[in-house]
PDB file of C-alpha atoms in Angstrom:
ATOM      1  CA  ASP A   1      13.273  -0.675  13.214  1.00  0.00           C
ATOM      2  CA  VAL A   2      10.126   0.044  11.370  1.00  0.00           C
ATOM      3  CA  LYS A   3       9.810   3.634  10.337  1.00  0.00           C
ATOM      4  CA  VAL A   4       6.533   5.298   9.423  1.00  0.00           C
ATOM      5  CA  THR A   5       7.146   8.903   8.350  1.00  0.00           C
ATOM      6  CA  GLN A   6       4.565  11.619   8.206  1.00  0.00           C
ATOM      7  CA  SER A   7       6.066  14.467   6.297  1.00  0.00           C
ATOM      8  CA  SER A   8       4.111  17.330   7.933  1.00  0.00           C
ATOM      9  CA  ARG A   9       3.912  17.495  11.718  1.00  0.00           C
ATOM     10  CA  TYR A  10       2.037  20.771  12.019  1.00  0.00           C
ATOM     11  CA  LEU A  11      -0.248  22.349   9.372  1.00  0.00           C
ATOM     12  CA  VAL A  12      -2.631  25.279   9.403  1.00  0.00           C
ATOM     13  CA  LYS A  13      -5.082  25.425   6.489  1.00  0.00           C
ATOM     14  CA  ARG A  14      -8.052  27.533   5.605  1.00  0.00           C
ATOM     15  CA  THR A  15     -11.616  26.320   5.344  1.00  0.00           C
ATOM     16  CA  GLY A  16     -12.333  25.048   1.842  1.00  0.00           C
ATOM     17  CA  GLU A  17      -8.734  24.263   0.951  1.00  0.00           C
ATOM     18  CA  LYS A  18      -7.658  20.890  -0.397  1.00  0.00           C
ATOM     19  CA  VAL A  19      -5.226  19.251   2.105  1.00  0.00           C
ATOM     20  CA  PHE A  20      -2.806  16.428   1.484  1.00  0.00           C
ATOM     21  CA  LEU A  21      -1.271  14.416   4.357  1.00  0.00           C
ATOM     22  CA  GLU A  22       1.519  12.192   3.234  1.00  0.00           C
ATOM     23  CA  CYS A  23       2.775   9.008   4.849  1.00  0.00           C
ATOM     24  CA  VAL A  24       5.729   6.732   3.857  1.00  0.00           C
ATOM     25  CA  GLN A  25       6.825   3.417   5.411  1.00  0.00           C
ATOM     26  CA  ASP A  26      10.058   1.738   4.776  1.00  0.00           C
ATOM     27  CA  MET A  27       9.222  -1.980   5.691  1.00  0.00           C
ATOM     28  CA  ASP A  28       7.463  -3.095   2.520  1.00  0.00           C
ATOM     29  CA  HIS A  29       4.251  -3.530   4.528  1.00  0.00           C
ATOM     30  CA  GLU A  30       1.107  -4.396   2.619  1.00  0.00           C
ATOM     31  CA  ASN A  31      -1.358  -2.697   4.984  1.00  0.00           C
ATOM     32  CA  MET A  32      -1.527   0.974   5.675  1.00  0.00           C
ATOM     33  CA  PHE A  33      -4.014   3.003   7.771  1.00  0.00           C
ATOM     34  CA  TRP A  34      -5.118   6.499   8.532  1.00  0.00           C
ATOM     35  CA  TYR A  35      -6.660   7.333  11.967  1.00  0.00           C
ATOM     36  CA  ARG A  36      -7.700  10.582  13.493  1.00  0.00           C
ATOM     37  CA  GLN A  37      -7.308  11.200  17.261  1.00  0.00           C
ATOM     38  CA  ASP A  38      -9.562  13.459  19.233  1.00  0.00           C
ATOM     39  CA  PRO A  39      -9.599  14.018  23.016  1.00  0.00           C
ATOM     40  CA  GLY A  40     -12.097  11.756  24.723  1.00  0.00           C
ATOM     41  CA  LEU A  41     -12.783   9.810  21.536  1.00  0.00           C
ATOM     42  CA  GLY A  42      -9.562   7.789  21.153  1.00  0.00           C
ATOM     43  CA  LEU A  43      -8.479   6.844  17.652  1.00  0.00           C
ATOM     44  CA  ARG A  44     -10.965   6.324  14.891  1.00  0.00           C
ATOM     45  CA  LEU A  45     -10.195   4.636  11.585  1.00  0.00           C
ATOM     46  CA  ILE A  46     -10.719   6.840   8.527  1.00  0.00           C
ATOM     47  CA  TYR A  47      -9.468   4.580   5.680  1.00  0.00           C
ATOM     48  CA  PHE A  48      -7.121   1.661   5.146  1.00  0.00           C
ATOM     49  CA  SER A  49      -5.348   0.127   2.251  1.00  0.00           C
ATOM     50  CA  TYR A  50      -4.332  -3.553   1.879  1.00  0.00           C
ATOM     51  CA  ASP A  51      -2.488  -3.213  -1.423  1.00  0.00           C
ATOM     52  CA  VAL A  52      -1.468  -0.716  -4.083  1.00  0.00           C
ATOM     53  CA  LYS A  53      -4.557   1.073  -5.520  1.00  0.00           C
ATOM     54  CA  MET A  54      -6.787  -0.856  -3.031  1.00  0.00           C
ATOM     55  CA  LYS A  55      -8.635   0.968  -0.286  1.00  0.00           C
ATOM     56  CA  GLU A  56     -11.525   0.450   2.034  1.00  0.00           C
ATOM     57  CA  LYS A  57     -13.496   2.888   4.134  1.00  0.00           C
ATOM     58  CA  GLY A  58     -13.128   2.824   7.867  1.00  0.00           C
ATOM     59  CA  ASP A  59     -15.502   4.166  10.526  1.00  0.00           C
ATOM     60  CA  ILE A  60     -15.429   7.848   9.595  1.00  0.00           C
ATOM     61  CA  PRO A  61     -14.582   8.294   5.826  1.00  0.00           C
ATOM     62  CA  GLU A  62     -16.899  11.239   5.162  1.00  0.00           C
ATOM     63  CA  GLY A  63     -14.968  14.304   3.947  1.00  0.00           C
ATOM     64  CA  TYR A  64     -11.789  12.261   3.279  1.00  0.00           C
ATOM     65  CA  SER A  65     -10.307  10.291   0.428  1.00  0.00           C
ATOM     66  CA  VAL A  66      -7.021   8.370   0.042  1.00  0.00           C
ATOM     67  CA  SER A  67      -4.520   7.457  -2.564  1.00  0.00           C
ATOM     68  CA  ARG A  68      -2.046   4.634  -2.687  1.00  0.00           C
ATOM     69  CA  GLU A  69      -0.111   4.601  -5.994  1.00  0.00           C
ATOM     70  CA  LYS A  70       3.011   3.049  -4.551  1.00  0.00           C
ATOM     71  CA  LYS A  71       3.275   0.375  -1.849  1.00  0.00           C
ATOM     72  CA  GLU A  72       5.295   2.563   0.526  1.00  0.00           C
ATOM     73  CA  ARG A  73       3.164   5.663   0.301  1.00  0.00           C
ATOM     74  CA  PHE A  74      -0.361   6.284   1.540  1.00  0.00           C
ATOM     75  CA  SER A  75      -1.894   9.761   1.280  1.00  0.00           C
ATOM     76  CA  LEU A  76      -4.916  11.228   3.028  1.00  0.00           C
ATOM     77  CA  ILE A  77      -6.777  13.910   1.187  1.00  0.00           C
ATOM     78  CA  LEU A  78      -9.244  16.383   2.648  1.00  0.00           C
ATOM     79  CA  GLU A  79     -11.162  17.527  -0.434  1.00  0.00           C
ATOM     80  CA  SER A  80     -12.534  20.724   1.177  1.00  0.00           C
ATOM     81  CA  ALA A  81     -11.194  21.230   4.698  1.00  0.00           C
ATOM     82  CA  SER A  82     -13.604  22.179   7.417  1.00  0.00           C
ATOM     83  CA  THR A  83     -13.055  23.276  10.994  1.00  0.00           C
ATOM     84  CA  ASN A  84     -14.429  20.013  12.317  1.00  0.00           C
ATOM     85  CA  GLN A  85     -11.515  18.259  10.736  1.00  0.00           C
ATOM     86  CA  THR A  86      -9.065  19.994  13.013  1.00  0.00           C
ATOM     87  CA  SER A  87      -7.430  17.041  14.669  1.00  0.00           C
ATOM     88  CA  MET A  88      -4.339  14.839  15.035  1.00  0.00           C
ATOM     89  CA  TYR A  89      -3.914  12.446  12.088  1.00  0.00           C
ATOM     90  CA  LEU A  90      -1.989   9.259  12.531  1.00  0.00           C
ATOM     91  CA  CYS A  91      -0.711   6.954   9.795  1.00  0.00           C
ATOM     92  CA  ALA A  92       0.147   3.357  10.461  1.00  0.00           C
ATOM     93  CA  SER A  93       1.356   0.246   8.676  1.00  0.00           C
ATOM     94  CA  SER A  94       1.631  -3.499   9.212  1.00  0.00           C
ATOM     95  CA  PRO A  95       2.507  -6.595   7.329  1.00  0.00           C
ATOM     96  CA  ARG A  96      -0.388  -8.422   5.752  1.00  0.00           C
ATOM     97  CA  PRO A  97      -2.067  -9.970   8.786  1.00  0.00           C
ATOM     98  CA  GLU A  98      -1.770 -13.713   9.210  1.00  0.00           C
ATOM     99  CA  GLY A  99      -4.048 -14.559  12.152  1.00  0.00           C
ATOM    100  CA  GLY A 100      -4.235 -11.097  13.327  1.00  0.00           C
ATOM    101  CA  GLY A 101      -1.006 -11.098  15.355  1.00  0.00           C
ATOM    102  CA  ASN A 102       1.085  -8.730  13.316  1.00  0.00           C
ATOM    103  CA  THR A 103       1.898  -5.427  15.069  1.00  0.00           C
ATOM    104  CA  ILE A 104       0.727  -2.155  13.586  1.00  0.00           C
ATOM    105  CA  TYR A 105       3.313   0.603  13.647  1.00  0.00           C
ATOM    106  CA  PHE A 106       2.488   4.322  13.856  1.00  0.00           C
ATOM    107  CA  GLY A 107       3.988   7.505  12.615  1.00  0.00           C
ATOM    108  CA  GLU A 108       4.557  10.625  14.754  1.00  0.00           C
ATOM    109  CA  GLY A 109       1.301  12.172  13.770  1.00  0.00           C
ATOM    110  CA  SER A 110       0.244  15.287  11.866  1.00  0.00           C
ATOM    111  CA  TRP A 111      -1.499  18.154  13.698  1.00  0.00           C
ATOM    112  CA  LEU A 112      -3.962  19.809  11.395  1.00  0.00           C
ATOM    113  CA  THR A 113      -5.640  23.071  12.299  1.00  0.00           C
ATOM    114  CA  VAL A 114      -8.385  24.351   9.915  1.00  0.00           C
ATOM    115  CA  VAL A 115      -9.226  27.976  10.426  1.00  0.00           C
TER     116      VAL A 115
ATOM    117  CA  ALA B   1     -18.350  -5.843  17.077  1.00  0.00           C
ATOM    118  CA  GLN B   2     -14.796  -6.098  18.259  1.00  0.00           C
ATOM    119  CA  SER B   3     -14.229  -3.468  20.954  1.00  0.00           C
ATOM    120  CA  VAL B   4     -12.297  -2.567  24.085  1.00  0.00           C
ATOM    121  CA  ALA B   5     -13.185  -0.311  26.919  1.00  0.00           C
ATOM    122  CA  GLN B   6     -10.887   1.593  29.262  1.00  0.00           C
ATOM    123  CA  PRO B   7     -12.990   2.493  32.313  1.00  0.00           C
ATOM    124  CA  GLU B   8     -10.630   5.083  33.727  1.00  0.00           C
ATOM    125  CA  ASP B   9      -9.928   8.426  32.113  1.00  0.00           C
ATOM    126  CA  GLN B  10      -7.006   8.992  34.477  1.00  0.00           C
ATOM    127  CA  VAL B  11      -4.896   6.952  36.897  1.00  0.00           C
ATOM    128  CA  ASN B  12      -2.601   8.594  39.434  1.00  0.00           C
ATOM    129  CA  VAL B  13       0.180   6.708  41.203  1.00  0.00           C
ATOM    130  CA  ALA B  14       3.196   7.625  43.209  1.00  0.00           C
ATOM    131  CA  GLU B  15       6.577   6.873  41.907  1.00  0.00           C
ATOM    132  CA  GLY B  16       7.795   3.453  43.049  1.00  0.00           C
ATOM    133  CA  ASN B  17       4.373   2.120  43.563  1.00  0.00           C
ATOM    134  CA  PRO B  18       2.822  -0.597  41.332  1.00  0.00           C
ATOM    135  CA  LEU B  19       0.476   0.634  38.571  1.00  0.00           C
ATOM    136  CA  THR B  20      -2.455  -0.835  36.734  1.00  0.00           C
ATOM    137  CA  VAL B  21      -4.270   0.510  33.743  1.00  0.00           C
ATOM    138  CA  LYS B  22      -7.490  -1.341  33.068  1.00  0.00           C
ATOM    139  CA  CYS B  23      -8.936  -2.668  29.789  1.00  0.00           C
ATOM    140  CA  THR B  24     -11.888  -4.935  29.081  1.00  0.00           C
ATOM    141  CA  TYR B  25     -12.746  -6.444  25.726  1.00  0.00           C
ATOM    142  CA  SER B  26     -15.721  -7.638  23.810  1.00  0.00           C
ATOM    143  CA  VAL B  27     -15.032  -9.888  20.846  1.00  0.00           C
ATOM    144  CA  SER B  28     -16.414 -12.878  19.074  1.00  0.00           C
ATOM    145  CA  GLY B  29     -13.759 -15.518  18.763  1.00  0.00           C
ATOM    146  CA  ASN B  30     -10.223 -15.319  20.018  1.00  0.00           C
ATOM    147  CA  PRO B  31      -8.995 -11.799  20.823  1.00  0.00           C
ATOM    148  CA  TYR B  32      -5.833 -10.201  19.590  1.00  0.00           C
ATOM    149  CA  LEU B  33      -5.124  -7.481  22.166  1.00  0.00           C
ATOM    150  CA  PHE B  34      -2.553  -4.625  22.152  1.00  0.00           C
ATOM    151  CA  TRP B  35      -1.237  -1.841  24.411  1.00  0.00           C
ATOM    152  CA  TYR B  36       0.249   1.316  23.053  1.00  0.00           C
ATOM    153  CA  VAL B  37       1.708   4.389  24.793  1.00  0.00           C
ATOM    154  CA  GLN B  38       1.626   7.935  23.548  1.00  0.00           C
ATOM    155  CA  TYR B  39       3.908  10.696  24.897  1.00  0.00           C
ATOM    156  CA  PRO B  40       2.851  14.319  24.419  1.00  0.00           C
ATOM    157  CA  ASN B  41       2.800  15.449  20.807  1.00  0.00           C
ATOM    158  CA  ARG B  42       4.114  12.060  19.607  1.00  0.00           C
ATOM    159  CA  GLY B  43       2.660   9.080  17.787  1.00  0.00           C
ATOM    160  CA  LEU B  44       1.730   5.742  19.341  1.00  0.00           C
ATOM    161  CA  GLN B  45       4.442   3.333  20.479  1.00  0.00           C
ATOM    162  CA  PHE B  46       3.840  -0.368  20.674  1.00  0.00           C
ATOM    163  CA  LEU B  47       4.225  -1.846  24.188  1.00  0.00           C
ATOM    164  CA  LEU B  48       3.010  -5.414  24.010  1.00  0.00           C
ATOM    165  CA  LYS B  49       0.409  -7.787  22.593  1.00  0.00           C
ATOM    166  CA  TYR B  50      -1.500 -10.918  23.439  1.00  0.00           C
ATOM    167  CA  ILE B  51      -2.009 -13.463  20.633  1.00  0.00           C
ATOM    168  CA  THR B  52      -2.147 -16.755  22.294  1.00  0.00           C
ATOM    169  CA  GLY B  53      -0.300 -18.723  24.938  1.00  0.00           C
ATOM    170  CA  ASP B  54       0.793 -17.471  28.304  1.00  0.00           C
ATOM    171  CA  ASN B  55      -1.727 -15.175  29.969  1.00  0.00           C
ATOM    172  CA  LEU B  56       1.069 -12.928  31.265  1.00  0.00           C
ATOM    173  CA  VAL B  57       2.641 -10.926  28.470  1.00  0.00           C
ATOM    174  CA  LYS B  58       5.869  -9.014  28.969  1.00  0.00           C
ATOM    175  CA  GLY B  59       6.606  -5.925  26.927  1.00  0.00           C
ATOM    176  CA  SER B  60       8.749  -2.831  26.613  1.00  0.00           C
ATOM    177  CA  TYR B  61       9.964  -0.522  29.436  1.00  0.00           C
ATOM    178  CA  GLY B  62       9.142  -3.089  32.142  1.00  0.00           C
ATOM    179  CA  PHE B  63       5.406  -3.269  31.382  1.00  0.00           C
ATOM    180  CA  GLU B  64       3.368  -6.432  31.343  1.00  0.00           C
ATOM    181  CA  ALA B  65      -0.230  -7.316  30.852  1.00  0.00           C
ATOM    182  CA  GLU B  66      -2.445 -10.100  32.083  1.00  0.00           C
ATOM    183  CA  PHE B  67      -4.969 -11.624  29.813  1.00  0.00           C
ATOM    184  CA  ASN B  68      -7.982 -12.945  31.750  1.00  0.00           C
ATOM    185  CA  LYS B  69     -10.571 -14.804  29.635  1.00  0.00           C
ATOM    186  CA  SER B  70     -13.190 -15.246  32.369  1.00  0.00           C
ATOM    187  CA  GLN B  71     -13.214 -11.553  33.141  1.00  0.00           C
ATOM    188  CA  THR B  72     -12.583 -10.503  29.541  1.00  0.00           C
ATOM    189  CA  SER B  73      -9.839  -8.245  30.715  1.00  0.00           C
ATOM    190  CA  PHE B  74      -6.339  -7.272  29.590  1.00  0.00           C
ATOM    191  CA  HIS B  75      -4.906  -4.998  32.270  1.00  0.00           C
ATOM    192  CA  LEU B  76      -1.523  -3.286  31.844  1.00  0.00           C
ATOM    193  CA  LYS B  77       0.758  -3.433  34.907  1.00  0.00           C
ATOM    194  CA  LYS B  78       4.148  -2.395  36.046  1.00  0.00           C
ATOM    195  CA  PRO B  79       5.622  -3.320  39.484  1.00  0.00           C
ATOM    196  CA  SER B  80       7.310  -0.003  40.087  1.00  0.00           C
ATOM    197  CA  ALA B  81       6.159   3.234  38.347  1.00  0.00           C
ATOM    198  CA  LEU B  82       8.513   5.890  37.151  1.00  0.00           C
ATOM    199  CA  VAL B  83       7.697   9.561  36.624  1.00  0.00           C
ATOM    200  CA  SER B  84       8.735   9.071  32.982  1.00  0.00           C
ATOM    201  CA  ASP B  85       5.906   6.554  32.598  1.00  0.00           C
ATOM    202  CA  SER B  86       3.488   9.493  32.663  1.00  0.00           C
ATOM    203  CA  ALA B  87       1.699   9.327  29.318  1.00  0.00           C
ATOM    204  CA  LEU B  88      -1.541   8.329  27.533  1.00  0.00           C
ATOM    205  CA  TYR B  89      -2.116   4.591  27.262  1.00  0.00           C
ATOM    206  CA  PHE B  90      -4.335   2.963  24.733  1.00  0.00           C
ATOM    207  CA  CYS B  91      -5.692  -0.569  24.701  1.00  0.00           C
ATOM    208  CA  ALA B  92      -6.686  -2.013  21.271  1.00  0.00           C
ATOM    209  CA  VAL B  93      -8.218  -5.101  19.750  1.00  0.00           C
ATOM    210  CA  ARG B  94      -7.612  -6.407  16.211  1.00  0.00           C
ATOM    211  CA  ASP B  95     -10.777  -6.227  14.182  1.00  0.00           C
ATOM    212  CA  MET B  96     -10.958  -9.729  12.669  1.00  0.00           C
ATOM    213  CA  GLN B  97     -14.358  -9.153  11.006  1.00  0.00           C
ATOM    214  CA  HIS B  98     -13.120  -6.782   8.320  1.00  0.00           C
ATOM    215  CA  SER B  99     -10.364  -7.034   5.795  1.00  0.00           C
ATOM    216  CA  GLY B 100      -7.214  -5.225   6.733  1.00  0.00           C
ATOM    217  CA  TYR B 101      -7.611  -6.261  10.350  1.00  0.00           C
ATOM    218  CA  ALA B 102      -7.373  -2.699  11.683  1.00  0.00           C
ATOM    219  CA  LEU B 103      -7.119  -2.000  15.391  1.00  0.00           C
ATOM    220  CA  ASN B 104     -10.136  -0.747  17.368  1.00  0.00           C
ATOM    221  CA  PHE B 105      -9.006   1.447  20.184  1.00  0.00           C
ATOM    222  CA  GLY B 106     -10.240   2.400  23.605  1.00  0.00           C
ATOM    223  CA  LYS B 107     -10.542   6.017  24.531  1.00  0.00           C
ATOM    224  CA  GLY B 108      -7.283   6.072  26.376  1.00  0.00           C
ATOM    225  CA  THR B 109      -6.173   6.389  29.995  1.00  0.00           C
ATOM    226  CA  SER B 110      -3.912   9.169  31.134  1.00  0.00           C
ATOM    227  CA  LEU B 111      -1.346   7.973  33.622  1.00  0.00           C
ATOM    228  CA  LEU B 112       0.231  10.453  36.007  1.00  0.00           C
ATOM    229  CA  VAL B 113       3.139   9.316  38.125  1.00  0.00           C
ATOM    230  CA  THR B 114       4.101  11.760  40.860  1.00  0.00           C
ATOM    231  CA  PRO B 115       7.515  11.978  42.507  1.00  0.00           C
TER     232      PRO B 115
END
């Protein structure tokens, strides 16, 4: 089975702190994604990466950055956390898409509260 | 834009009755459609997908979905609901217009199955 592991399930951070959310996948997938989930808004794409050191902005990249130094690891960085970044963050991965049919697999999520 | 809509925030059904969770899509070209389920405080689990071929797609846990091109719909169905099916359900479409082919999600439908 595909396993996408988010190392921190629950975090509480202070406003202005730099926050790192880590994600590791064990299936040698090329593509990795970060989404945030908010009630009534569904999932929104923050960033994705289609190869090591390659990244592209999603729909809501403001206030976030990402790092992908190794194929299996994709980190989401909040440069200066703010209360409106309190949310559930979901990491996902998939093989390089060939015709769009490949399944995207999700981790268990990281609940971030910024106080 | 590649998008999906889930017109119902919540669906209530009695255990043993058939259930339907609705999804409509708007895409240019052929759609790649997915259903995911989310249990409380968990990540998203893949249920099924439509790529091409038969309009009736069978997935995990007894769920199936019917692709209807004329109505641009991809409704999730199950012949006999279980209390354990109570969860949040997301419909998604593959975004074929941007590299990485991320998923664009609906806002989710909460399914409540009562004993």
